[in-house]
Amino acid sequence: MAEETQKKIILSGIQPTGVFTLGNYLGAVKGWKDLQDEYLCYYFIADLHSMTIHIDPQKRRAQTRQAFALLLACGIDPDKSLVFVQSHNKAHAEMGWIMDCCSQFGELSRMTQFKDKSQKHPDNINAGLFTYPALMAGDILLYQADYVPVGADQTQHLEFTRDVATRFNHTYGEIFKLPEGYYPKAGARVMSLQDPTSKMSKSDPNPKATISILDDPKVIMNKFKSAVTDSEAEVAFREGKDGINNLMTIYSAVTKKTMDEITAEFAGKGYGDFKKAVGEAVCEELRPVRENFDRLMNDRAYLDEQMKKGAERATYIANKTLTKAKKRVGLLLES
Ligand code: AMP
Ligand code: TRP
């Protein structure tokens, strides 16, 4: 893992807000794993971002450690990629402030995520929630990232990052690379098993709607068994068959089979057989993840060591850009 290589830099973060769902896995983290050879990858647990919503401090701490272990368990290899916890690198908070001062109230007010989240949590519309995109811009710009894999909900923040970077470069001189979104061809969008018109989400109150990547195989099989489908009996990817489309998407993402191959495989069979096959494929896919996770959580020393290593490297890389930015805005550097 040498920075000198000509590889392009990929950077992404994920909030420590609970065990990843099958949606996070198939839509994001599994793809992150596959990028590790072609790109120089930096992945982090966005614990500072998670503070915009109130959760119990003890829980945040536990979830941060757990999320770090989950990334490794999903195949992010700390010998290939830089993996770290955001708050372990102080440069994020410092750069966040610089970005705050380059962000305009008007543009932050237009962020749809701010509007959504402030509606959802009317009792805690904190300033962090409002300036969240500035912190995120700092995360990305600190590492001179070329590409940022993000879901649709984050594209506005990425656009904002480019706007702020352009403004900074224009005002103080070029120091930031403008990042682009990375939209993998194979990234699956996984829908709720109970309401296949809405996204599978960690925060869904109905446990049957969501597969957690640490669910026990029996639980996974049962959830697929009770997944909502339709009254036809044809495994085919068609408009109006949201439930079946979702199961086919999952099956295809795991087995790499095309929709036509899947239709052919289940021709003349019922939904029961299909659901069973999807459940088994998912259990098989997640088995090593669960085993790796258990092993990692039992080896605290190893996890701590990897976190420390990640923090040191992240700090080293980010400080180069941070120092330049501080100089450019006219902060008097310590001698
Ligand atoms: P979140 O859990 O919303 O913070 O999302 C973390 C990452 O997982 C983002 O890149 C999302 O786009 C991705 N993601 C979350 N839920 C899904 C889903 N149901 N299907 C596909 N990708 C998802
Ligand atoms: N805001 C992202 C989310 O909620 C997480 C995140 C924080 C991130 N900083 C980032 C993603 C930088 C990509 C790049 O999902």
Short mmCIF file of C-alpha atoms and ligand atoms in Angstrom, two decimals:
data_model
loop_
_atom_site.label_atom_id
_atom_site.label_comp_id
_atom_site.label_asym_id
_atom_site.label_seq_id
_atom_site.Cartn_x
_atom_site.Cartn_y
_atom_site.Cartn_z
CA MET A 1 0.00 0.00 0.00
CA ALA A 2 2.18 2.85 -1.24
CA GLU A 3 0.91 6.36 -1.85
CA GLU A 4 3.53 6.84 -4.55
CA THR A 5 1.71 4.47 -6.92
CA GLN A 6 -0.26 5.99 -9.73
CA LYS A 7 -3.46 4.35 -8.56
CA LYS A 8 -6.49 6.62 -8.26
CA ILE A 9 -7.78 7.26 -4.76
CA ILE A 10 -11.19 6.02 -3.65
CA LEU A 11 -12.58 7.26 -0.34
CA SER A 12 -15.79 6.52 1.48
CA GLY A 13 -17.21 6.59 4.96
CA ILE A 14 -20.01 4.78 6.74
CA GLN A 15 -21.73 5.82 9.94
CA PRO A 16 -21.58 3.54 12.98
CA THR A 17 -25.31 3.41 13.41
CA GLY A 18 -25.84 -0.32 13.85
CA VAL A 19 -25.05 -3.63 12.18
CA PHE A 20 -24.96 -3.27 8.40
CA THR A 21 -27.96 -4.52 6.51
CA LEU A 22 -27.88 -6.73 3.45
CA GLY A 23 -28.57 -3.43 1.62
CA ASN A 24 -25.41 -1.78 2.99
CA TYR A 25 -23.49 -4.93 2.14
CA LEU A 26 -24.70 -5.56 -1.41
CA GLY A 27 -25.13 -1.87 -2.21
CA ALA A 28 -21.88 -0.57 -0.75
CA VAL A 29 -19.40 -2.55 1.32
CA LYS A 30 -19.12 -5.63 -0.92
CA GLY A 31 -18.31 -3.24 -3.78
CA TRP A 32 -15.69 -1.48 -1.64
CA LYS A 33 -13.95 -4.80 -1.20
CA ASP A 34 -13.76 -5.37 -4.95
CA LEU A 35 -12.11 -1.97 -5.53
CA GLN A 36 -9.11 -2.69 -3.35
CA ASP A 37 -6.79 -4.00 -6.05
CA GLU A 38 -7.49 -1.44 -8.71
CA TYR A 39 -7.54 1.65 -6.49
CA LEU A 40 -5.88 3.02 -3.42
CA CYS A 41 -8.80 2.79 -1.02
CA TYR A 42 -9.46 4.80 2.13
CA TYR A 43 -12.46 3.72 4.19
CA PHE A 44 -13.50 5.12 7.53
CA ILE A 45 -16.12 4.92 10.22
CA ALA A 46 -17.82 8.31 10.30
CA ASP A 47 -18.29 8.56 14.07
CA LEU A 48 -18.20 12.38 14.06
CA HIS A 49 -21.07 12.42 11.58
CA SER A 50 -23.05 10.04 13.77
CA MET A 51 -23.08 12.70 16.52
CA THR A 52 -25.65 14.72 14.61
CA ILE A 53 -28.26 12.29 15.94
CA HIS A 54 -28.45 11.61 19.65
CA ILE A 55 -27.51 8.10 20.72
CA ASP A 56 -26.33 6.75 24.01
CA PRO A 57 -22.53 7.38 24.30
CA GLN A 58 -21.85 3.84 25.42
CA LYS A 59 -23.73 2.56 22.42
CA ARG A 60 -21.87 4.87 20.03
CA ARG A 61 -18.55 3.59 21.34
CA ALA A 62 -19.60 -0.04 20.97
CA GLN A 63 -21.06 0.52 17.52
CA THR A 64 -17.90 2.24 16.31
CA ARG A 65 -15.75 -0.70 17.28
CA GLN A 66 -18.32 -3.06 15.82
CA ALA A 67 -18.50 -1.14 12.52
CA PHE A 68 -14.72 -1.21 12.22
CA ALA A 69 -14.74 -4.99 12.79
CA LEU A 70 -17.57 -5.34 10.28
CA LEU A 71 -15.59 -3.62 7.54
CA LEU A 72 -12.71 -6.02 8.09
CA ALA A 73 -15.12 -8.97 8.35
CA CYS A 74 -16.63 -8.00 4.99
CA GLY A 75 -13.23 -8.30 3.35
CA ILE A 76 -11.74 -4.82 3.61
CA ASP A 77 -8.09 -5.76 4.04
CA PRO A 78 -6.08 -3.36 6.24
CA ASP A 79 -2.92 -4.44 4.41
CA LYS A 80 -4.35 -3.23 1.13
CA SER A 81 -6.57 -0.35 2.19
CA LEU A 82 -6.48 2.36 4.78
CA VAL A 83 -9.22 1.70 7.34
CA PHE A 84 -9.73 4.03 10.27
CA VAL A 85 -12.08 5.74 12.67
CA GLN A 86 -12.75 9.36 11.68
CA SER A 87 -12.32 10.90 15.15
CA HIS A 88 -8.94 9.19 15.53
CA ASN A 89 -7.59 11.64 12.99
CA LYS A 90 -7.94 15.15 14.39
CA ALA A 91 -7.45 16.65 10.94
CA HIS A 92 -11.14 15.95 10.18
CA ALA A 93 -12.39 18.26 12.92
CA GLU A 94 -9.89 20.96 11.97
CA MET A 95 -10.64 20.77 8.28
CA GLY A 96 -14.34 20.67 9.12
CA TRP A 97 -14.05 24.12 10.67
CA ILE A 98 -12.17 25.49 7.65
CA MET A 99 -14.91 24.07 5.41
CA ASP A 100 -17.61 25.55 7.68
CA CYS A 101 -16.13 28.96 7.08
CA CYS A 102 -16.19 28.38 3.31
CA SER A 103 -19.83 27.22 3.28
CA GLN A 104 -22.78 29.51 2.83
CA PHE A 105 -25.91 29.39 4.96
CA GLY A 106 -28.04 29.40 1.82
CA GLU A 107 -26.44 26.37 0.21
CA LEU A 108 -26.50 24.37 3.44
CA SER A 109 -30.19 25.25 3.82
CA ARG A 110 -30.91 23.59 0.49
CA MET A 111 -29.56 20.17 1.49
CA THR A 112 -32.42 17.70 1.34
CA GLN A 113 -30.89 15.45 3.99
CA PHE A 114 -30.88 18.35 6.44
CA LYS A 115 -34.52 19.03 5.69
CA ASP A 116 -35.44 15.34 6.06
CA LYS A 117 -33.48 14.78 9.24
CA SER A 118 -34.68 17.96 10.92
CA GLN A 119 -38.22 16.88 10.22
CA LYS A 120 -37.55 13.44 11.65
CA HIS A 121 -35.87 14.81 14.79
CA PRO A 122 -37.61 18.14 15.45
CA ASP A 123 -36.39 18.15 19.05
CA ASN A 124 -32.71 18.08 18.07
CA ILE A 125 -32.02 20.27 15.05
CA ASN A 126 -28.44 20.88 16.09
CA ALA A 127 -25.86 23.00 14.26
CA GLY A 128 -23.88 19.84 13.42
CA LEU A 129 -26.81 18.49 11.46
CA PHE A 130 -26.81 21.72 9.48
CA THR A 131 -23.07 21.84 8.78
CA TYR A 132 -22.69 18.10 8.28
CA PRO A 133 -21.96 18.51 4.54
CA ALA A 134 -19.00 20.78 5.38
CA LEU A 135 -17.50 18.10 7.63
CA MET A 136 -18.05 15.58 4.84
CA ALA A 137 -16.38 17.91 2.31
CA GLY A 138 -13.36 18.07 4.62
CA ASP A 139 -13.27 14.26 4.91
CA ILE A 140 -13.02 13.94 1.17
CA LEU A 141 -10.74 16.88 0.34
CA LEU A 142 -8.18 16.04 3.05
CA TYR A 143 -7.23 12.89 1.13
CA GLN A 144 -7.31 14.35 -2.40
CA ALA A 145 -9.76 11.59 -3.33
CA ASP A 146 -10.45 10.99 -7.03
CA TYR A 147 -13.64 9.01 -6.56
CA VAL A 148 -16.21 8.73 -3.81
CA PRO A 149 -18.61 5.79 -3.89
CA VAL A 150 -21.85 7.08 -2.41
CA GLY A 151 -25.51 6.20 -2.52
CA ALA A 152 -28.09 8.47 -4.14
CA ASP A 153 -28.79 10.15 -0.79
CA GLN A 154 -25.25 11.52 -0.68
CA THR A 155 -24.82 12.86 -4.22
CA GLN A 156 -25.98 16.33 -3.19
CA HIS A 157 -23.29 16.39 -0.50
CA LEU A 158 -20.69 15.40 -3.06
CA GLU A 159 -21.82 18.18 -5.38
CA PHE A 160 -21.55 20.53 -2.41
CA THR A 161 -17.99 19.27 -1.77
CA ARG A 162 -17.03 20.15 -5.33
CA ASP A 163 -18.59 23.60 -4.95
CA VAL A 164 -16.74 24.33 -1.72
CA ALA A 165 -13.46 23.00 -3.12
CA THR A 166 -13.84 25.15 -6.23
CA ARG A 167 -14.56 28.20 -4.09
CA PHE A 168 -11.54 27.54 -1.87
CA ASN A 169 -9.25 26.91 -4.84
CA HIS A 170 -10.46 30.11 -6.44
CA THR A 171 -10.07 32.24 -3.31
CA TYR A 172 -6.85 30.85 -1.89
CA GLY A 173 -5.18 29.01 -4.79
CA GLU A 174 -5.51 25.45 -6.11
CA ILE A 175 -4.93 22.90 -3.42
CA PHE A 176 -7.92 20.57 -3.59
CA LYS A 177 -8.63 17.93 -6.18
CA LEU A 178 -12.28 17.90 -7.25
CA PRO A 179 -13.72 14.47 -6.40
CA GLU A 180 -16.12 12.59 -8.59
CA GLY A 181 -18.87 10.19 -7.60
CA TYR A 182 -18.23 6.51 -8.18
CA TYR A 183 -21.28 4.57 -9.20
CA PRO A 184 -20.50 0.87 -9.52
CA LYS A 185 -22.23 -1.00 -12.32
CA ALA A 186 -23.05 -3.91 -10.08
CA GLY A 187 -24.20 -2.07 -6.94
CA ALA A 188 -27.55 -3.52 -6.00
CA ARG A 189 -30.31 -1.44 -4.45
CA VAL A 190 -31.95 -3.70 -1.91
CA MET A 191 -35.53 -3.06 -0.88
CA SER A 192 -37.43 -3.90 2.31
CA LEU A 193 -38.64 -7.52 2.43
CA GLN A 194 -41.98 -6.34 3.80
CA ASP A 195 -42.52 -3.24 1.67
CA PRO A 196 -40.49 -3.72 -1.50
CA THR A 197 -41.21 -0.19 -2.70
CA SER A 198 -39.02 1.29 0.06
CA LYS A 199 -35.29 0.86 0.67
CA MET A 200 -34.06 -1.74 3.16
CA SER A 201 -32.91 0.42 6.05
CA LYS A 202 -31.20 -0.09 9.42
CA SER A 203 -33.84 2.08 11.04
CA ASP A 204 -36.87 0.08 9.86
CA PRO A 205 -38.93 -0.75 12.97
CA ASN A 206 -40.15 -4.03 11.46
CA PRO A 207 -37.35 -6.60 12.00
CA LYS A 208 -38.77 -8.86 9.29
CA ALA A 209 -38.15 -6.15 6.70
CA THR A 210 -34.39 -6.12 7.09
CA ILE A 211 -31.62 -8.70 6.97
CA SER A 212 -28.72 -7.83 9.22
CA ILE A 213 -25.44 -9.24 7.94
CA LEU A 214 -24.94 -10.94 11.31
CA ASP A 215 -28.36 -12.62 11.38
CA ASP A 216 -28.37 -16.29 12.18
CA PRO A 217 -29.00 -18.50 9.10
CA LYS A 218 -32.31 -19.70 10.56
CA VAL A 219 -33.46 -16.12 10.99
CA ILE A 220 -32.39 -15.28 7.44
CA MET A 221 -34.32 -18.25 6.02
CA ASN A 222 -37.44 -17.23 7.93
CA LYS A 223 -37.25 -13.63 6.82
CA PHE A 224 -37.02 -14.66 3.18
CA LYS A 225 -39.85 -17.13 3.67
CA SER A 226 -42.12 -14.34 4.85
CA ALA A 227 -40.95 -11.81 2.25
CA VAL A 228 -43.80 -10.05 0.48
CA THR A 229 -44.25 -11.14 -3.16
CA ASP A 230 -47.30 -11.17 -5.47
CA SER A 231 -50.14 -13.46 -6.41
CA GLU A 232 -48.64 -14.64 -9.69
CA ALA A 233 -46.29 -17.59 -9.69
CA GLU A 234 -43.60 -16.54 -12.09
CA VAL A 235 -40.04 -15.67 -11.16
CA ALA A 236 -39.59 -12.88 -13.69
CA PHE A 237 -38.23 -9.35 -13.45
CA ARG A 238 -41.15 -7.14 -14.47
CA GLU A 239 -42.70 -3.84 -13.55
CA GLY A 240 -45.21 -4.22 -10.76
CA LYS A 241 -43.50 -7.31 -9.29
CA ASP A 242 -41.52 -5.31 -6.71
CA GLY A 243 -41.14 -8.13 -4.20
CA ILE A 244 -39.93 -10.68 -6.76
CA ASN A 245 -37.75 -8.06 -8.46
CA ASN A 246 -36.07 -7.39 -5.12
CA LEU A 247 -35.47 -11.09 -4.41
CA MET A 248 -34.10 -11.53 -7.93
CA THR A 249 -31.81 -8.52 -7.44
CA ILE A 250 -30.47 -10.03 -4.23
CA TYR A 251 -30.04 -13.48 -5.77
CA SER A 252 -28.32 -12.00 -8.80
CA ALA A 253 -25.96 -9.86 -6.68
CA VAL A 254 -24.91 -12.91 -4.67
CA THR A 255 -24.74 -15.58 -7.39
CA LYS A 256 -23.79 -13.28 -10.32
CA LYS A 257 -26.54 -14.95 -12.37
CA THR A 258 -28.46 -12.77 -14.83
CA MET A 259 -32.20 -12.17 -14.49
CA ASP A 260 -32.85 -14.42 -17.53
CA GLU A 261 -30.79 -17.22 -16.02
CA ILE A 262 -32.72 -16.90 -12.78
CA THR A 263 -36.07 -16.99 -14.57
CA ALA A 264 -34.96 -20.12 -16.43
CA GLU A 265 -33.70 -21.76 -13.23
CA PHE A 266 -37.08 -21.36 -11.52
CA ALA A 267 -39.38 -21.97 -14.48
CA GLY A 268 -42.23 -24.20 -13.35
CA LYS A 269 -41.26 -23.90 -9.68
CA GLY A 270 -43.15 -21.97 -7.00
CA TYR A 271 -42.12 -18.91 -5.03
CA GLY A 272 -41.42 -21.17 -2.05
CA ASP A 273 -38.53 -22.84 -3.88
CA PHE A 274 -37.23 -19.52 -5.09
CA LYS A 275 -37.32 -17.91 -1.65
CA LYS A 276 -35.51 -20.90 -0.20
CA ALA A 277 -32.79 -20.64 -2.84
CA VAL A 278 -32.35 -16.90 -2.22
CA GLY A 279 -32.16 -17.49 1.54
CA GLU A 280 -29.58 -20.24 1.14
CA ALA A 281 -27.44 -18.16 -1.22
CA VAL A 282 -27.51 -15.22 1.21
CA CYS A 283 -26.65 -17.47 4.19
CA GLU A 284 -23.70 -18.89 2.26
CA GLU A 285 -22.52 -15.39 1.30
CA LEU A 286 -22.77 -14.08 4.86
CA ARG A 287 -21.36 -17.12 6.65
CA PRO A 288 -17.70 -16.06 6.35
CA VAL A 289 -18.62 -12.49 7.30
CA ARG A 290 -20.24 -13.70 10.51
CA GLU A 291 -17.34 -16.03 11.28
CA ASN A 292 -14.76 -13.31 10.62
CA PHE A 293 -16.72 -10.87 12.76
CA ASP A 294 -16.88 -13.25 15.71
CA ARG A 295 -13.18 -13.94 15.47
CA LEU A 296 -12.30 -10.23 15.24
CA MET A 297 -14.52 -9.22 18.16
CA ASN A 298 -12.76 -11.83 20.27
CA ASP A 299 -9.37 -10.41 19.42
CA ARG A 300 -9.46 -6.96 20.92
CA ALA A 301 -5.70 -6.51 20.71
CA TYR A 302 -5.72 -7.07 16.95
CA LEU A 303 -8.59 -4.65 16.40
CA ASP A 304 -6.94 -1.99 18.56
CA GLU A 305 -3.69 -2.45 16.69
CA GLN A 306 -5.41 -2.06 13.30
CA MET A 307 -7.26 1.03 14.49
CA LYS A 308 -4.03 2.57 15.71
CA LYS A 309 -2.23 1.77 12.49
CA GLY A 310 -5.11 3.24 10.47
CA ALA A 311 -5.23 6.39 12.59
CA GLU A 312 -1.50 7.00 12.20
CA ARG A 313 -1.51 6.60 8.43
CA ALA A 314 -4.68 8.64 8.01
CA THR A 315 -3.20 11.42 10.12
CA TYR A 316 0.01 11.40 8.15
CA ILE A 317 -1.74 11.60 4.78
CA ALA A 318 -4.37 14.15 5.81
CA ASN A 319 -1.92 16.47 7.56
CA LYS A 320 -0.21 17.24 4.28
CA THR A 321 -3.38 18.79 2.89
CA LEU A 322 -4.45 20.28 6.21
CA THR A 323 -1.15 22.13 6.60
CA LYS A 324 -1.44 23.55 3.09
CA ALA A 325 -5.01 24.67 3.75
CA LYS A 326 -4.07 26.31 7.05
CA LYS A 327 -1.23 28.19 5.38
CA ARG A 328 -3.46 29.34 2.54
CA VAL A 329 -6.16 30.75 4.79
CA GLY A 330 -3.55 32.58 6.82
CA LEU A 331 -3.46 30.64 10.05
CA LEU A 332 -0.12 31.23 11.73
CA LEU A 333 1.53 27.81 11.86
CA GLU A 334 3.37 26.78 15.01
CA SER A 335 7.12 26.84 14.49
P1 AMP B 1 -26.57 4.22 5.47
O1 AMP B 1 -26.82 2.96 6.22
O2 AMP B 1 -27.84 4.81 4.95
O3 AMP B 1 -25.66 5.17 6.18
O4 AMP B 1 -25.80 3.81 4.13
C1 AMP B 1 -24.45 3.41 4.07
C2 AMP B 1 -24.14 2.97 2.64
O5 AMP B 1 -24.94 1.81 2.29
C3 AMP B 1 -24.46 4.02 1.57
O6 AMP B 1 -23.47 3.94 0.55
C4 AMP B 1 -25.80 3.60 1.04
O7 AMP B 1 -26.03 4.02 -0.26
C5 AMP B 1 -25.72 2.07 1.13
N1 AMP B 1 -27.08 1.51 1.34
C6 AMP B 1 -27.85 1.67 2.45
N2 AMP B 1 -29.01 1.00 2.32
C7 AMP B 1 -28.98 0.40 1.09
C8 AMP B 1 -29.91 -0.43 0.37
N3 AMP B 1 -31.07 -0.80 0.87
N4 AMP B 1 -29.55 -0.85 -0.86
C9 AMP B 1 -28.35 -0.49 -1.37
N5 AMP B 1 -27.45 0.27 -0.76
C10 AMP B 1 -27.75 0.73 0.46
N1 TRP B 2 -22.41 11.10 5.04
C1 TRP B 2 -22.18 9.72 4.73
C2 TRP B 2 -23.44 8.87 5.07
O1 TRP B 2 -24.18 9.26 5.92
C3 TRP B 2 -21.01 9.18 5.47
C4 TRP B 2 -19.80 9.96 5.14
C5 TRP B 2 -19.17 10.87 5.95
C6 TRP B 2 -19.08 9.91 3.91
N2 TRP B 2 -18.09 11.39 5.30
C7 TRP B 2 -18.00 10.84 4.07
C8 TRP B 2 -19.24 9.19 2.73
C9 TRP B 2 -17.11 11.06 3.03
C10 TRP B 2 -18.33 9.43 1.72
C11 TRP B 2 -17.28 10.35 1.85
O2 TRP B 2 -23.62 7.82 4.49
#
